[in-house]
Amino acid sequence: MNQPVIKLEHVSKTIGKKTIIDDLSFDIYGGEVFGFLGPNGAGKTTTIRMIVGLMKLSKGNITIHGHSIKTQYKDAIKHVGAIVENPEMYKYLSGYQNLIHYGRMISGITKERIMEIVEVVGLAERIHDKVKRYSLGMRQRLGLAQGLLHKPSVLILDEPTNGLDPAGIREIRHYIRKLAQEEGIAVIVSSHLLSEMELMCDRIGIIQQGKLVGVETVRDFVQSDETMQVQFTVDQPSKASQIIMETLSLRHIKHNETIIELKIKRDDIPLVCESLVHAGIKLYAITSVAKTLEDKFLEVTGGSGIA
Amino acid sequence: MLKFFNLIQNENMKIYRKGSTKVMILILLTLVVTVGLIFKFGTKDKPITSEWKQELIAENQQYQKQVEQSNSGPEKKYYQKEIAKNEYRIDHNVKPVSGKNIWNFTNEMTGMTQLIIIFTIIVVSTSISSEFTWGTIKLLLIRPVSRTTILLAKYVSSLIYSIFMILLLFAFSWFIGGILFGFGGADILNLQYVNGHVQEINWVLYEFKQYGLLCVQLIVMVTLAASIASIFRNSSLAIGLSIFLTMAGSIIIQFLSQFEWVKYVLFVNMDLNQYIDGIPFREDMTMGFSLSVLAVYYLIFAIFGWLFFTKRDVAS
């Protein structure tokens, strides 16, 4: 892929004697949605706070477009739009005034740009209402508008779907995918909704107790092996098992009254079908039992420490 | 520079859009009117007769007795000051005038600056610490603007607020004074007591001096409040502590007045009017001394406030 947009190099954070983040290194590229996954208290938010400069690094370095967050903060941060935790706004101001407020802090934000982004996040009708009258979902949208105001090349969203209804979640998910694919923005998303991550992200980094357990693409992550778990629904399972065992020279296959389940190489599936059909066995369905992200997550993190 | 102007605009928006700021303005205006009405209808003025010289002499004899009887230093000095002023009137043949005039009223109203100090303490404390309590600081700091600039914008906009309030106070008390006691009267003589001498001084100039001296106090207190707010990041604590210190200042001074080092205590040096029209707290204290002490305190507050705002992690 191209040059990494964000580079974390051996980032550590210690508070007192406690190590919150331990030697974190990974890269994030333009055009990808990077999911940051981990149980509560694992250090997701701390890492995000360090990327945006709210917290200082104890060790290591973070660069955004080659600018170090430690020494060239302004150059680094101007590429970034972010929501850290909840999108907290000035409640006694209107949504529009809030956006004006943040727009004034960056050069080149026009009123037209503000109205454009308001339209994009779907707040046009209520933008002149006071924020205290907004629902959580509307605040989330306003937060997104605030983050996208200056057309950043990096978007950092901490729990972006928090408080949204299913329709809103889907909308945000589509929008995030669109930003990454069409505008080449690097998006970092943290979430505890694993199924959500699976649909939204290209790559996922799992963090546990301040350490990076692994970074993998979602596809690899869910199906890391060439072999996959497959279920065959047939009319004569015991006979069918015999045939499959012969075809693939296996010794034992699990089955119940209708379903045979086995681990099988992708290329072997048509082979099995063929032999089953030849033997006159009625084949009703072939289902791949993909491991969900959740299963994998529990496997990797050992299932512990999830609140 | 443009960006700093933008930040000031932002802070102003946050100050003046808030309901509490409007209430403060209302309180100030209401108080001026109320005090004006009390001043006009609630107090009796001693009539000034043609024998005013005899009356002043009698008054001075009375004061002289007080001086001899009194054990308290400040009280003695107060009477000495009044005696000196009366003697000046007798010597220079200046007839006293009724206290109920526009200039005396606007002069009395300079005391309202204390209220403005408290309001500005509230404004600056809220401006800094409410960003933390509401969590908006997380969106405020992740911009291509340094934390120092953000803090400076908050500080400067609070001072602009106080200047606005002082101008409002002066204009409004002049207006109300004029309505209640009649405009004009700029020829009324005003006397001030400096270093044991009585001087004549123009009212407007005198009041600007008063405001100027109060502004020094205001700046020091506001800086103290700002540094407390950025250290504790908690509005109620910052406001409470600063106002407590403002109020308790005089009590603390009384408590410590027996020690020589009391002259280095912040609150002793805060009232600079003691050198213009009054009696210094200690004889070895001068305007220059107080200003230097205040400058040292100011620097300490500013440095601590700045360090805590710019260097500390935003963790909650």
XYZ file of C-alpha atoms in Angstrom:
623
model
C 0.000 0.000 0.000
C 0.939 3.660 -0.049
C 2.758 5.630 2.632
C 1.236 5.301 6.089
C -0.735 8.351 7.183
C -0.340 7.672 10.877
C 2.643 5.913 12.354
C 2.811 4.804 15.948
C 6.331 3.851 16.962
C 6.925 2.132 20.286
C 4.371 4.289 22.031
C 4.204 3.858 25.792
C 2.313 5.674 28.486
C 3.036 5.358 32.160
C 1.094 7.139 34.847
C 2.891 6.931 38.132
C 4.263 3.431 38.170
C 1.445 1.954 36.148
C 2.014 1.243 32.498
C -1.208 2.058 30.667
C 0.107 1.585 27.147
C 3.038 -0.699 26.496
C 5.152 -0.375 23.363
C 2.430 0.094 20.781
C 3.483 0.179 17.113
C 1.266 0.154 14.055
C 0.620 2.078 10.857
C -2.614 3.322 9.362
C -2.963 4.018 5.668
C -5.106 6.378 3.641
C -8.371 4.932 2.430
C -8.746 2.326 5.097
C -10.999 2.016 8.083
C -8.975 0.835 11.020
C -10.853 -0.670 13.913
C -9.495 -0.357 17.387
C -10.857 -3.129 19.485
C -10.400 -4.061 23.077
C -12.133 -4.613 26.365
C -12.923 -1.599 28.519
C -9.857 -0.195 30.198
C -7.497 -1.773 27.697
C -6.172 1.605 26.607
C -8.161 2.413 23.467
C -9.149 5.876 24.580
C -5.703 6.592 26.023
C -4.150 5.718 22.668
C -6.609 7.941 20.835
C -5.936 10.775 23.279
C -2.230 10.414 22.602
C -2.756 10.486 18.832
C -4.675 13.771 19.075
C -2.273 15.275 21.606
C -4.552 15.445 24.622
C -2.140 13.210 26.499
C 1.607 13.197 26.249
C 3.624 10.155 25.271
C 5.923 8.703 27.892
C 7.979 6.941 25.241
C 7.965 6.545 21.486
C 6.590 8.769 18.785
C 3.456 9.306 16.717
C 3.660 10.924 13.294
C 0.793 12.128 11.122
C 1.798 12.761 7.507
C 5.386 12.716 8.696
C 4.873 15.421 11.332
C 5.608 14.363 14.867
C 2.805 15.003 17.307
C 5.454 15.894 19.885
C 7.450 18.507 17.996
C 5.225 19.685 15.121
C 1.850 19.465 16.768
C 0.084 22.113 14.685
C 1.252 20.628 11.381
C 0.273 17.164 12.506
C -3.120 17.940 13.996
C -4.424 20.045 11.130
C -4.913 16.829 9.151
C -7.006 15.308 11.889
C -10.692 15.473 12.661
C -11.808 13.662 15.772
C -14.443 12.885 18.320
C -12.927 11.773 21.587
C -15.445 9.810 23.623
C -18.806 11.558 23.525
C -19.231 14.534 21.219
C -19.568 17.173 23.929
C -20.676 20.535 22.602
C -21.573 23.904 24.075
C -25.148 23.164 25.013
C -26.296 26.753 25.335
C -25.164 27.522 21.796
C -26.904 26.360 18.643
C -25.432 23.612 16.509
C -24.506 26.225 13.943
C -22.732 28.398 16.520
C -20.794 25.360 17.676
C -19.601 24.748 14.137
C -18.730 28.441 13.673
C -16.737 28.165 16.876
C -14.623 25.271 15.638
C -14.450 26.718 12.128
C -12.839 29.884 13.456
C -9.976 27.843 14.873
C -8.875 26.647 11.444
C -8.139 28.965 8.569
C -10.237 28.789 5.422
C -13.567 27.553 6.753
C -16.346 29.452 5.044
C -20.013 29.650 5.961
C -20.773 27.751 2.749
C -18.502 24.928 3.910
C -20.323 24.803 7.233
C -23.731 24.577 5.573
C -22.374 21.968 3.181
C -21.234 19.705 5.994
C -24.484 20.304 7.888
C -26.315 19.044 4.814
C -24.035 16.016 4.579
C -24.651 14.874 8.166
C -28.380 15.551 7.805
C -28.809 18.239 10.435
C -29.969 21.057 8.176
C -33.409 21.372 9.717
C -32.300 21.577 13.328
C -28.939 23.300 13.010
C -30.151 26.576 14.536
C -31.622 24.860 17.585
C -29.732 24.926 20.845
C -27.628 21.801 21.316
C -29.306 21.092 24.658
C -32.439 20.220 22.673
C -30.585 17.669 20.548
C -30.915 13.923 20.960
C -27.767 11.870 21.442
C -27.936 10.813 17.805
C -28.093 14.419 16.663
C -25.144 15.301 18.865
C -23.269 12.419 17.298
C -24.016 13.895 13.860
C -22.945 17.348 15.003
C -19.755 15.793 16.344
C -19.124 14.228 12.979
C -19.763 17.567 11.251
C -17.274 19.246 13.579
C -14.675 16.595 12.761
C -15.142 16.828 8.995
C -15.373 20.607 8.779
C -11.804 21.122 7.580
C -11.740 18.113 5.216
C -9.236 16.147 7.261
C -7.287 13.245 5.822
C -7.508 11.423 9.134
C -10.747 10.900 10.991
C -10.711 9.497 14.506
C -13.979 8.349 15.982
C -14.328 6.995 19.464
C -17.463 4.846 19.610
C -19.175 6.603 16.685
C -22.350 4.557 16.737
C -22.951 5.075 20.434
C -26.516 6.206 21.009
C -27.647 5.848 17.424
C -30.654 3.828 16.362
C -30.108 0.950 13.914
C -30.921 3.158 10.934
C -28.509 5.787 12.162
C -25.813 3.177 12.723
C -26.202 1.936 9.174
C -26.085 5.432 7.814
C -22.914 6.291 9.721
C -21.334 3.015 8.679
C -22.053 3.707 5.008
C -20.783 7.221 5.358
C -17.542 6.113 6.981
C -16.971 3.509 4.254
C -17.668 6.168 1.647
C -15.202 8.596 3.208
C -12.494 5.978 3.187
C -13.157 4.634 -0.287
C -14.035 7.778 -2.200
C -12.006 10.420 -0.443
C -9.108 8.284 0.692
C -9.462 9.310 4.317
C -7.849 7.160 6.942
C -10.496 6.420 9.537
C -9.757 5.106 13.001
C -12.766 3.729 14.789
C -12.922 2.347 18.258
C -15.863 0.334 19.350
C -16.936 -2.442 21.602
C -19.661 -3.457 19.179
C -17.762 -6.259 17.502
C -20.329 -7.072 14.847
C -20.324 -3.401 13.926
C -16.548 -3.414 13.477
C -16.784 -6.438 11.263
C -19.026 -4.570 8.847
C -17.192 -1.272 8.969
C -13.480 -1.945 9.139
C -10.780 -3.082 6.746
C -8.259 -3.890 9.430
C -8.579 -4.444 13.116
C -6.076 -3.966 15.904
C -6.811 -5.692 19.161
C -5.479 -4.097 22.280
C -5.467 -5.745 25.641
C -3.979 -4.444 28.858
C -2.130 -1.760 26.943
C -0.505 -4.186 24.534
C -1.293 -4.762 20.907
C -2.364 -8.371 20.587
C -2.586 -8.352 16.814
C -3.364 -6.339 13.702
C -5.110 -8.197 10.920
C -7.453 -7.513 8.050
C -11.032 -8.346 8.871
C -11.112 -11.177 6.339
C -7.945 -12.745 7.671
C -9.104 -12.137 11.118
C -12.350 -13.960 10.739
C -10.994 -16.709 8.528
C -7.340 -16.867 9.146
C -6.878 -20.414 7.845
C -7.301 -21.703 4.356
C -9.583 -24.354 5.739
C -13.044 -23.432 6.801
C -15.819 -24.914 8.799
C -18.563 -26.178 6.484
C -21.928 -27.806 7.095
C -23.530 -30.132 4.566
C -27.241 -30.795 4.941
C -28.047 -34.225 3.460
C -30.673 -36.938 3.642
C -28.396 -39.806 4.707
C -25.719 -38.383 6.949
C -23.989 -41.628 7.924
C -23.646 -42.798 4.362
C -22.568 -39.385 3.258
C -19.940 -39.269 6.001
C -18.488 -42.515 4.743
C -18.218 -41.099 1.257
C -16.645 -37.866 2.397
C -14.158 -39.732 4.553
C -13.159 -41.815 1.575
C -12.957 -38.850 -0.784
C -10.804 -36.746 1.522
C -9.170 -39.687 3.284
C -10.271 -38.500 6.706
C -10.724 -40.732 9.700
C -13.596 -39.192 11.545
C -16.423 -36.768 10.762
C -19.005 -35.307 13.104
C -22.584 -35.598 12.048
C -26.138 -35.643 13.385
C -29.410 -36.615 11.747
C -29.258 -34.115 8.934
C -26.027 -32.189 9.118
C -22.416 -33.124 8.614
C -19.920 -30.611 9.891
C -16.255 -30.661 9.030
C -13.176 -28.573 8.475
C -12.382 -28.523 4.837
C -10.155 -26.808 2.348
C -11.948 -24.399 0.062
C -10.886 -26.296 -3.069
C -12.189 -29.567 -1.701
C -15.798 -28.439 -1.442
C -16.756 -29.057 -5.127
C -15.002 -32.400 -4.913
C -17.140 -33.470 -2.002
C -20.286 -32.291 -3.741
C -19.466 -34.280 -6.783
C -18.894 -37.506 -4.939
C -22.038 -37.052 -2.858
C -24.163 -36.456 -5.916
C -22.580 -39.462 -7.660
C -23.512 -41.667 -4.732
C -27.125 -40.553 -5.018
C -27.210 -38.606 -1.804
C -29.538 -35.672 -1.743
C -27.670 -32.496 -0.935
C -29.910 -29.761 0.421
C -27.478 -27.122 1.532
C -23.840 -26.240 1.986
C -23.186 -23.599 4.577
C -19.909 -22.090 5.572
C -19.732 -21.565 9.304
C -17.455 -18.527 9.399
C -16.111 -17.622 12.756
C -17.512 -14.309 13.778
C -15.290 -11.545 14.921
C -16.744 -12.011 18.323
C -15.611 -15.634 18.515
C -12.197 -14.647 17.336
C -12.038 -11.760 19.705
C -12.843 -13.985 22.638
C -10.298 -16.476 21.392
C -7.548 -13.875 21.103
C -8.238 -12.090 24.334
C -8.900 -15.282 26.189
C -12.428 -14.169 26.909
C -11.369 -12.316 29.991
C -11.773 -8.770 31.114
C -14.735 -7.832 28.986
C -17.044 -5.639 30.912
C -2.807 37.230 14.752
C -6.010 36.757 12.786
C -6.434 33.448 14.505
C -6.050 35.065 17.920
C -8.762 37.540 16.991
C -10.957 34.588 15.986
C -10.317 32.911 19.317
C -11.289 36.085 21.165
C -14.482 36.152 19.098
C -15.144 32.546 20.119
C -14.618 33.270 23.797
C -16.790 36.369 23.618
C -19.543 34.315 22.039
C -19.271 31.813 24.871
C -19.294 34.558 27.528
C -22.153 36.726 26.279
C -24.443 33.968 25.021
C -24.569 32.548 28.496
C -27.585 33.435 30.621
C -25.496 34.073 33.715
C -23.604 36.886 31.997
C -26.840 38.680 31.193
C -27.921 38.288 34.818
C -24.644 39.859 35.978
C -25.207 42.911 33.810
C -28.739 43.181 35.135
C -27.577 42.929 38.763
C -25.027 45.686 38.249
C -27.527 48.064 36.663
C -30.187 47.335 39.282
C -27.738 47.996 42.105
C -26.700 51.335 40.659
C -30.332 52.439 40.439
C -31.158 51.139 43.931
C -28.161 52.788 45.571
C -28.942 55.979 43.676
C -32.500 56.035 45.003
C -31.347 55.310 48.549
C -28.708 58.000 48.200
C -31.283 60.544 47.076
C -34.241 59.751 49.303
C -32.910 57.648 52.127
C -30.174 59.878 53.543
C -30.319 63.298 55.137
C -27.730 65.851 54.204
C -26.477 68.356 56.744
C -27.546 71.792 55.516
C -24.683 74.077 54.700
C -25.094 77.437 56.384
C -23.195 80.691 56.058
C -21.335 79.830 59.268
C -19.722 76.822 57.624
C -16.255 77.857 58.777
C -17.284 77.764 62.427
C -18.942 74.434 61.879
C -15.830 72.983 60.310
C -13.714 74.267 63.206
C -16.136 72.648 65.657
C -16.031 69.447 63.641
C -12.253 69.486 63.702
C -12.216 69.875 67.477
C -14.493 66.884 67.695
C -12.190 64.899 65.406
C -9.154 65.980 67.386
C -10.705 64.479 70.536
C -11.328 61.260 68.646
C -7.695 61.181 67.583
C -6.530 61.530 71.178
C -8.937 58.906 72.512
C -8.526 56.342 69.786
C -6.048 53.472 70.129
C -6.413 52.207 66.609
C -3.906 53.452 64.068
C -6.157 53.511 60.998
C -8.918 55.306 62.914
C -6.501 58.028 64.079
C -5.250 58.427 60.548
C -8.763 58.669 59.171
C -9.574 61.590 61.480
C -6.283 63.252 60.722
C -7.161 63.063 57.043
C -10.587 64.607 57.625
C -9.068 67.354 59.769
C -6.537 68.169 57.061
C -9.260 68.397 54.436
C -11.383 70.661 56.623
C -8.429 72.899 57.351
C -7.764 73.189 53.645
C -11.315 74.368 53.083
C -11.011 76.948 55.860
C -7.619 78.212 54.688
C -8.561 78.446 51.026
C -12.100 79.645 51.637
C -13.710 76.708 49.850
C -17.297 76.237 50.887
C -18.375 72.625 51.325
C -21.159 71.494 49.016
C -23.935 68.981 49.415
C -22.772 65.421 49.017
C -25.797 64.772 46.862
C -24.318 65.600 43.499
C -23.601 63.655 40.372
C -19.843 63.476 40.908
C -19.979 62.360 44.457
C -22.439 59.679 43.368
C -20.351 58.393 40.480
C -17.400 58.435 42.829
C -19.267 56.329 45.386
C -20.181 53.947 42.581
C -16.537 53.167 41.805
C -16.892 50.851 44.798
C -19.084 48.625 42.595
C -15.871 47.598 40.899
C -15.565 45.062 43.732
C -18.691 43.439 42.350
C -17.244 43.513 38.853
C -14.142 41.802 40.214
C -16.304 38.998 41.583
C -18.211 38.747 38.287
C -14.993 38.600 36.300
C -13.658 35.923 38.634
C -16.773 33.907 37.845
C -16.411 34.544 34.127
C -12.739 33.580 33.895
C -13.135 30.535 36.155
C -16.107 29.267 34.170
C -14.416 30.008 30.885
C -11.477 27.770 31.800
C -12.836 25.044 34.026
C -16.252 24.479 32.482
C -14.468 23.303 29.327
C -13.140 20.506 31.500
C -16.362 19.771 33.380
C -18.404 19.668 30.161
C -15.715 17.769 28.282
C -15.623 20.358 25.492
C -11.907 20.779 26.146
C -11.344 17.579 24.168
C -12.703 19.189 21.034
C -11.166 22.577 21.804
C -7.551 21.469 22.134
C -7.353 19.207 19.081
C -6.985 22.152 16.696
C -3.931 23.651 15.056
C -3.742 26.256 17.829
C -1.378 26.051 20.778
C -2.770 25.622 24.259
C -0.987 28.829 25.281
C -2.938 30.798 22.674
C -6.214 29.249 23.787
C -5.539 30.101 27.421
C -4.451 33.620 26.500
C -7.659 34.136 24.504
C -9.713 33.098 27.518
C -7.756 35.417 29.800
C -7.882 38.395 27.464
C -11.587 37.972 26.702
C -12.343 37.908 30.439
C -10.425 41.145 30.882
C -12.316 42.640 27.949
C -15.492 41.648 29.753
C -14.335 43.479 32.893
C -13.448 46.592 30.896
C -16.870 46.472 29.309
C -18.474 46.185 32.743
C -16.429 49.074 34.167
C -17.310 51.329 31.239
C -20.925 50.312 31.655
C -20.747 51.064 35.380
C -19.200 54.482 34.820
C -21.593 55.483 32.044
C -24.658 54.166 33.813
C -23.842 55.659 37.212
C -23.147 59.014 35.534
C -26.490 58.754 33.737
C -28.448 57.751 36.847
C -26.549 60.345 38.925
C -27.497 62.984 36.386
C -31.150 62.045 36.436
C -31.316 61.952 40.234
C -29.054 64.878 41.148
C -28.816 66.912 37.964
C -26.092 66.914 35.349
C -23.311 69.418 35.550
C -21.480 70.303 38.733
C -18.077 69.728 37.217
C -16.943 72.858 39.069
C -17.442 71.171 42.437
C -14.101 70.977 44.131
C -12.676 67.613 45.023
C -9.935 67.166 47.569
C -7.545 64.312 47.932
C -5.081 63.530 50.674
C -1.665 62.399 49.510
C 1.256 61.811 51.839
C -0.191 64.109 54.481
C -0.963 66.915 52.014
C -4.315 68.007 50.679
C -4.599 68.601 46.920
C -7.321 69.778 44.614
C -8.135 67.400 41.815
C -10.560 67.237 38.915
C -13.413 64.773 39.501
C -13.144 62.916 36.225
C -9.415 62.545 36.596
C -9.892 61.469 40.193
C -12.391 58.792 39.241
C -10.276 57.510 36.416
C -7.455 57.198 38.919
C -9.761 55.250 41.234
C -10.820 52.919 38.441
C -7.233 52.537 37.323
C -6.141 51.494 40.807
C -9.074 49.093 41.127
C -8.119 47.628 37.767
C -4.738 46.630 39.160
C -6.565 44.763 41.900
C -8.936 43.297 39.320
C -6.123 42.008 37.123
C -4.359 40.353 40.046
C -7.556 38.705 41.332
C -8.629 37.546 37.881
C -5.200 36.060 37.257
C -5.405 34.288 40.602
C -8.832 32.918 39.674
C -7.613 31.840 36.230
C -4.681 29.952 37.704
C -6.866 28.255 40.326
C -9.281 27.261 37.554
C -6.580 25.782 35.374
C -4.984 23.953 38.299
C -8.165 22.396 39.694
C -10.240 22.312 36.487
C -13.371 22.663 38.563
C -15.636 25.699 38.249
C -17.222 25.670 41.682
C -13.927 25.226 43.470
C -12.228 27.939 41.422
C -15.028 30.453 41.907
C -15.530 29.604 45.576
C -11.874 29.767 46.475
C -11.205 33.035 44.624
C -14.229 34.782 46.074
C -13.439 33.461 49.545
C -9.929 34.855 49.254
C -11.279 38.223 48.075
C -13.709 38.396 50.980
C -11.463 36.921 53.630
C -8.525 39.064 52.571
C -9.236 41.866 55.014
C -9.799 39.447 57.893
C -6.545 37.699 57.160
C -4.783 41.059 57.162
C -6.214 42.020 60.542
C -5.068 38.722 61.889
C -1.541 39.153 60.667
C -1.150 42.892 61.150
C 1.126 42.474 64.157
C 3.855 40.844 62.080
C 6.244 42.861 59.992
C 6.087 40.447 57.070
C 2.416 41.216 56.651
C 3.492 43.791 54.092
C 4.363 40.960 51.720
C 0.871 39.468 51.966
C -1.099 39.822 48.739
C -4.205 41.435 50.203
C -2.331 44.175 52.049
C -1.011 45.448 48.757
C -4.186 45.039 46.776
C -5.827 48.355 47.752
C -3.660 50.932 46.016
C -6.028 53.745 46.887
C -4.333 53.785 50.265
C -1.474 55.714 48.639
C -3.690 58.109 46.646
C -6.406 59.112 49.053
C -5.869 57.387 52.304
C -3.400 55.982 54.728
C -0.857 53.290 53.857
C -1.317 50.093 55.829
C 2.217 50.316 57.141
C 4.383 53.355 57.123
C 7.240 51.638 55.351
C 4.977 50.747 52.422
C 4.861 52.830 49.247
C 3.032 52.599 45.935
C 6.190 51.286 44.265
C 6.589 48.641 46.931
C 3.015 47.411 46.560
C 3.231 47.356 42.798
C 6.401 45.261 42.958
C 4.841 42.814 45.407
C 1.756 42.540 43.188
C 3.943 42.016 40.129
C 5.682 39.089 41.829
C 2.357 37.511 42.811
C 1.036 38.126 39.320
C 3.973 36.342 37.733
C 3.604 33.386 40.082
C -0.126 33.047 39.323
C 0.395 33.450 35.589
C 3.223 30.917 35.403
C 1.393 28.304 37.474
C -1.844 28.742 35.554
C -0.023 28.502 32.238
C 2.023 25.467 33.249
C -0.991 23.518 34.447
C -3.077 24.402 31.417
C -0.462 23.631 28.806
C 1.509 20.759 30.269
C -0.999 18.546 31.975
C -2.759 15.668 30.248
C -6.458 15.884 29.568
C -7.421 12.568 31.046
C -11.011 12.642 32.166
